[in-house]
Tab-separated table of C-alpha atoms in Angstrom:
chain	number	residue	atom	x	y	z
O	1	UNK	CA	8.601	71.909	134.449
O	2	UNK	CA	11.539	73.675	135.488
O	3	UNK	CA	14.106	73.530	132.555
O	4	UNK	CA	15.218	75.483	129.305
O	5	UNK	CA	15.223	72.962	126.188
O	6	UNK	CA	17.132	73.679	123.531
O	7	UNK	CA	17.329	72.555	119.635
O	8	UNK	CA	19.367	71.089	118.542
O	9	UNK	CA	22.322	69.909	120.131
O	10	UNK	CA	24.348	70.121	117.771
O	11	UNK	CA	24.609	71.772	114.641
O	12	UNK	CA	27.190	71.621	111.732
O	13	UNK	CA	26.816	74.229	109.055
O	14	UNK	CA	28.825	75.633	105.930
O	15	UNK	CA	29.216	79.988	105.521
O	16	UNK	CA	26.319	79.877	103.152
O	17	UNK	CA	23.656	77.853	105.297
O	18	UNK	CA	20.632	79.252	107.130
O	19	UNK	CA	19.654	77.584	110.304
O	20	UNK	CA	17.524	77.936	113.231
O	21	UNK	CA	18.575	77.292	117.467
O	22	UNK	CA	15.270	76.880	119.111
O	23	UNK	CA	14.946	77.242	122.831
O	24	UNK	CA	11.977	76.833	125.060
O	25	UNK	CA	10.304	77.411	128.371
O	26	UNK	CA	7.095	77.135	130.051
O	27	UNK	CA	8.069	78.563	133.407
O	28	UNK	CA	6.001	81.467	132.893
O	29	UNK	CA	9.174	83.784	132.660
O	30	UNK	CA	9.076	86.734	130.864
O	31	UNK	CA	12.839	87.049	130.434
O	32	UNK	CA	14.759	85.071	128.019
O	33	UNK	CA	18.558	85.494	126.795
O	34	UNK	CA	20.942	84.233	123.976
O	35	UNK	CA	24.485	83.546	125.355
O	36	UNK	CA	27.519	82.555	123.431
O	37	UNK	CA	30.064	80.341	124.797
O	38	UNK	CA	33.445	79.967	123.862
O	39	UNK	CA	35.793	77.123	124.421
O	40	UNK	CA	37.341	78.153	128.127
O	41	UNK	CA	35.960	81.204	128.195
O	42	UNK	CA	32.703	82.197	130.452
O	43	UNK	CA	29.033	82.616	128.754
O	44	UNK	CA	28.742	86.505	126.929
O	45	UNK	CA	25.537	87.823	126.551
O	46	UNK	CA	24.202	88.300	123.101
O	47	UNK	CA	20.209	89.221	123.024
O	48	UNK	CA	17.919	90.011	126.023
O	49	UNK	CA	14.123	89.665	125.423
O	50	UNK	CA	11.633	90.990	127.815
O	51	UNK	CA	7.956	90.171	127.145
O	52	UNK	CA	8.417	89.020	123.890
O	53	UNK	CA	10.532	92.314	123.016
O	54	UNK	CA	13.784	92.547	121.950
O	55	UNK	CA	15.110	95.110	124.972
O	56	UNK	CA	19.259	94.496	124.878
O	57	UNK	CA	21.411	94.043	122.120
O	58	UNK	CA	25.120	93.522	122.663
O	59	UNK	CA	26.396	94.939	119.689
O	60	UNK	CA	26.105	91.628	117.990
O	61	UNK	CA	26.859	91.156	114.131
O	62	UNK	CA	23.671	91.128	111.835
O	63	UNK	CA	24.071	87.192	110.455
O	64	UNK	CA	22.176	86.893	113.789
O	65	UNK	CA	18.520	87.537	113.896
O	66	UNK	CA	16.542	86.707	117.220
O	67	UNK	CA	13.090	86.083	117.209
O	68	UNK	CA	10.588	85.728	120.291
O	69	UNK	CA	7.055	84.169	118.415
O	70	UNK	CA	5.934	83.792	122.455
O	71	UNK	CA	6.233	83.779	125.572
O	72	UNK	CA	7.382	80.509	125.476
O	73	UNK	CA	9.730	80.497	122.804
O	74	UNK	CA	12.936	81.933	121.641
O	75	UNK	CA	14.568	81.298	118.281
O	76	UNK	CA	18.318	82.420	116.876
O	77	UNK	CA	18.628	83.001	113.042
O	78	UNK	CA	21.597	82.115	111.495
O	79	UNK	CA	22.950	83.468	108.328
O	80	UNK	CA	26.434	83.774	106.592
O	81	UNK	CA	28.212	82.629	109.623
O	82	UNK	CA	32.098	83.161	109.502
O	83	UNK	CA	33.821	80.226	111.259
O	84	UNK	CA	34.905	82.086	114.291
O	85	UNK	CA	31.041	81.859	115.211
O	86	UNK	CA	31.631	78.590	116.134
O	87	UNK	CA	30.533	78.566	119.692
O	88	UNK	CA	28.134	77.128	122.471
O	89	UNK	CA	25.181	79.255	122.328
O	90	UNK	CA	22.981	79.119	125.442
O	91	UNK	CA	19.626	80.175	126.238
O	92	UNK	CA	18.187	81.602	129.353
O	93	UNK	CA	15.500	83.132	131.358
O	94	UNK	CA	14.391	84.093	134.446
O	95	UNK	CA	11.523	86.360	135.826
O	96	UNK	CA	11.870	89.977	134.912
O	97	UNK	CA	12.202	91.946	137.746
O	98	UNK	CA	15.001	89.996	139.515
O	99	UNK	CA	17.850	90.157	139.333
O	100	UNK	CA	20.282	86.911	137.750
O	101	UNK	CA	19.728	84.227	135.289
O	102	UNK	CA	18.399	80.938	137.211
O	103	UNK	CA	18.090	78.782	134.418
O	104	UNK	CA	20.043	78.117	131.724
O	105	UNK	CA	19.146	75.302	129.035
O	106	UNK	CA	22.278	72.971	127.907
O	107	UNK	CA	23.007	75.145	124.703
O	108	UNK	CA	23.540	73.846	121.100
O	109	UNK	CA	26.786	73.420	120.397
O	110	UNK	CA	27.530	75.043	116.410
O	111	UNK	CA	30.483	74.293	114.615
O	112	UNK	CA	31.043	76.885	111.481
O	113	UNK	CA	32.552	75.354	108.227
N	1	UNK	CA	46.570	73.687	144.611
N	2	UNK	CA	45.582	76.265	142.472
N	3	UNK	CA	46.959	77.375	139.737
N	4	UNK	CA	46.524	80.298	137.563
N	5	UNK	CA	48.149	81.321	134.285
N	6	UNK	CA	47.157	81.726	130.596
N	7	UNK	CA	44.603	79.297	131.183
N	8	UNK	CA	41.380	78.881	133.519
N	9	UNK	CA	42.765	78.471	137.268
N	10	UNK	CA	42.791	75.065	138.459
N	11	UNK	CA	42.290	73.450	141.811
N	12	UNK	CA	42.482	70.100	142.662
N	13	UNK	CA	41.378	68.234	145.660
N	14	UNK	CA	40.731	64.797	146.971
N	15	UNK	CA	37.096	62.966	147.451
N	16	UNK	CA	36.183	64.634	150.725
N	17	UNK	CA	38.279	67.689	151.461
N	18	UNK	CA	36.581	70.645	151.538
N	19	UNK	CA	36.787	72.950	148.133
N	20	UNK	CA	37.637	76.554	148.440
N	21	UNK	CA	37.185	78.823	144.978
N	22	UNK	CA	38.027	82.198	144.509
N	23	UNK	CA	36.577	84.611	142.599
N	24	UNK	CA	37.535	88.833	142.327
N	25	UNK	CA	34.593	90.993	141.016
N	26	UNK	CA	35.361	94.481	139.064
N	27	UNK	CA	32.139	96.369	139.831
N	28	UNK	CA	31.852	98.156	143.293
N	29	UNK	CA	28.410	99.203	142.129
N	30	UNK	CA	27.521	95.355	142.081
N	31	UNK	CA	24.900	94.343	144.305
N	32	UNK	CA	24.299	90.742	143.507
N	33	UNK	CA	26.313	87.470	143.175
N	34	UNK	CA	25.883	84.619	141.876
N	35	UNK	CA	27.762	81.212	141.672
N	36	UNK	CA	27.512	78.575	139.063
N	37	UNK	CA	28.464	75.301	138.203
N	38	UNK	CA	29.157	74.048	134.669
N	39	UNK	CA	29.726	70.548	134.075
N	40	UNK	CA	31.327	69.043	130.291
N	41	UNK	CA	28.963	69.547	127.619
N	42	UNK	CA	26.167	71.332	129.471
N	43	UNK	CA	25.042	75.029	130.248
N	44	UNK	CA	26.003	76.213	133.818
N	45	UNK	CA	23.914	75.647	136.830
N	46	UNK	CA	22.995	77.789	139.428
N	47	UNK	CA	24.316	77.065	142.886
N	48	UNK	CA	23.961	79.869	145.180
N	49	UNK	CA	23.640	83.459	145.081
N	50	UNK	CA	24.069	86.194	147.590
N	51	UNK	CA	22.886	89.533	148.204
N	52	UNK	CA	25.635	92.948	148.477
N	53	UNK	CA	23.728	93.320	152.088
N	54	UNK	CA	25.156	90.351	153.267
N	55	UNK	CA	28.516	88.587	154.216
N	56	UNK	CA	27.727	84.910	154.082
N	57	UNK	CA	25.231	82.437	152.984
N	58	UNK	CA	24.944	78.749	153.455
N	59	UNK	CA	23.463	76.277	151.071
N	60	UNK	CA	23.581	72.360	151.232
N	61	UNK	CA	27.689	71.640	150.847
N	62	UNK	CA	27.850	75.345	149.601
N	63	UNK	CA	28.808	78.498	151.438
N	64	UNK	CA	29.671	81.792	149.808
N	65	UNK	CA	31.081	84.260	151.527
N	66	UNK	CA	31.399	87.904	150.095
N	67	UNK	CA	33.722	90.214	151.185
N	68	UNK	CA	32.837	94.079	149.670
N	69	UNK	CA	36.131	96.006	151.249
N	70	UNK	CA	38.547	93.981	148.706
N	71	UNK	CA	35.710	92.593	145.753
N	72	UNK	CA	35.937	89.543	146.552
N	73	UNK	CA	34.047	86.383	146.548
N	74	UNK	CA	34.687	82.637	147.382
N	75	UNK	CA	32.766	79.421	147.441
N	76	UNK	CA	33.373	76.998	149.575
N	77	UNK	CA	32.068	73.550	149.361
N	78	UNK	CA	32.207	70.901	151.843
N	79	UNK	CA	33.401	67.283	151.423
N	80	UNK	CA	33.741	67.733	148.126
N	81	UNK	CA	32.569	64.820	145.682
N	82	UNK	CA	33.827	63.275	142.622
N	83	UNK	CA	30.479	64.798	141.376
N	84	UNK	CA	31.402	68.084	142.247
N	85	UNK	CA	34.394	68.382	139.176
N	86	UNK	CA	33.253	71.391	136.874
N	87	UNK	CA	33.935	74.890	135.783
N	88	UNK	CA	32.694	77.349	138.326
N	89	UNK	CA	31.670	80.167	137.565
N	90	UNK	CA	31.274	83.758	139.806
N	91	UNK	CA	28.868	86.274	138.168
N	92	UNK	CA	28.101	89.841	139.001
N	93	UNK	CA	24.996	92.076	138.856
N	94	UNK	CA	24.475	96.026	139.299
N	95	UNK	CA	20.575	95.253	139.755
N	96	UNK	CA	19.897	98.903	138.837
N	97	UNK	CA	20.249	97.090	135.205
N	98	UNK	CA	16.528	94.814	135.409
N	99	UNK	CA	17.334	92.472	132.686
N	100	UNK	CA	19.941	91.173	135.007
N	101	UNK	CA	22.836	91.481	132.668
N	102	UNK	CA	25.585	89.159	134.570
N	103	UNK	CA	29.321	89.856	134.106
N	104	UNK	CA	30.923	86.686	134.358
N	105	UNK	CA	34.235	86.137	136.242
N	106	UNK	CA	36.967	84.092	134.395
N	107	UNK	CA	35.921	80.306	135.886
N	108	UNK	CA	38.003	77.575	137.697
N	109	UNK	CA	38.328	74.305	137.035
N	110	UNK	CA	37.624	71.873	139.881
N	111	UNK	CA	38.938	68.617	139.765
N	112	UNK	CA	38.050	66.073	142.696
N	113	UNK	CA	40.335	62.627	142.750
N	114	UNK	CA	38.250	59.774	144.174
């Protein structure tokens, strides 16, 4: 199995909602990463996890909360979004160690109300 | 032709030419490259990737070619197919960092006319 899934593919939520992204892997890699995407605009990284850790944090805004329960699985809290989080959000991973992001799952595209 | 402006450069080609997309890094500490593809509605794809310790690399259709004097990168991609229109996407990596943080370059849109 040589993929990233992601849940779900879309989501539609209002400033006061709290949802979930899921994303998940069972490629044995010990890397995993939250992107954000927006429209015309190349993938910026939000969260790097390394073993299950939370190792990178690009200075992103608190009304997102990652969570790593695994090895296998990576989750994205949502909370009091404003609508300019509106975005594809991607997940990643790849083996620690080396360098680059192989795999990317197809993202879950969030519109902000 | 290419375009570039306010928005993502452009290049279009017809079913079978061969594809040539430029890309201009910032980081002279970078040490690996890679190149993906992005099609509508999906996360990008990796395509090839090359090493600062080398000037050229072939894939299947693919060839990037890295030149370190001027930061530059291109990816070239023979008889290009219908299948082949997408956002590409150059990325950069200082692999002193280990969680591989990429910087991405801006993208071009290819569009192939059957």
């Amino acid at each position: 199995d040589t993929e990233v899934t992601q849940t779900p593919k879309h989501l539609v939520m209002g400033m006061t909602n709290k949802k979930s992204l899921k994303c998940e892997q069972h490629m044995g890699h010990r890397a995993m990463y939250w992107y954000k995407q927006k429209a015309k605009k190349p993938p910026e990284l939000m969260f790097v996890y390394s073993y299950e850790k939370l190792s990178i944090n690009e200075s992103v805004p608190s009304r997102f909360s990652p969570e790593c329960p695994n090895s296998s699985l990576l989750n994205l809290h949502l909370h009091a979004l404003q609508p300019e989080d509106s975005a594809l959000y991607l997940c990643a991973s790849s083996q620690w160690g080396l360098a680059g992001v192989r795999f990317f799952g197809p993202g879950t595209r969030l519109t902000v109300l | 032709g290419e375009s570039v402006g306010l928005h993502l450069p452009t290049l279009s080609v017809q079913e079978g030419d061969n594809s040539i997309i430029n890309c201009a890094y910032s980081n002279s500490a970078s040490d690996y490259f890679i190149w993906y593809k992005q099609e509508s509605g999906k996360g990008p794809q990796f395509i090839i990737d090359i090493r600062s310790n080398m000037d050229k690399r072939q894939g299947q259709r693919v060839t990037v070619l890295l030149n370190k004097t001027v930061k530059h990168l291109s990816l070239q991609i023979a008889a290009t197919q219908p299948g082949d229109s997408a956002v590409y996407f150059c990325a950069e990596i200082f692999s002193g960092t280990s969680y591989g943080k990429l910087t991405f370059g801006q993208g071009t849109i290819l569009t192939v006319h059957p």
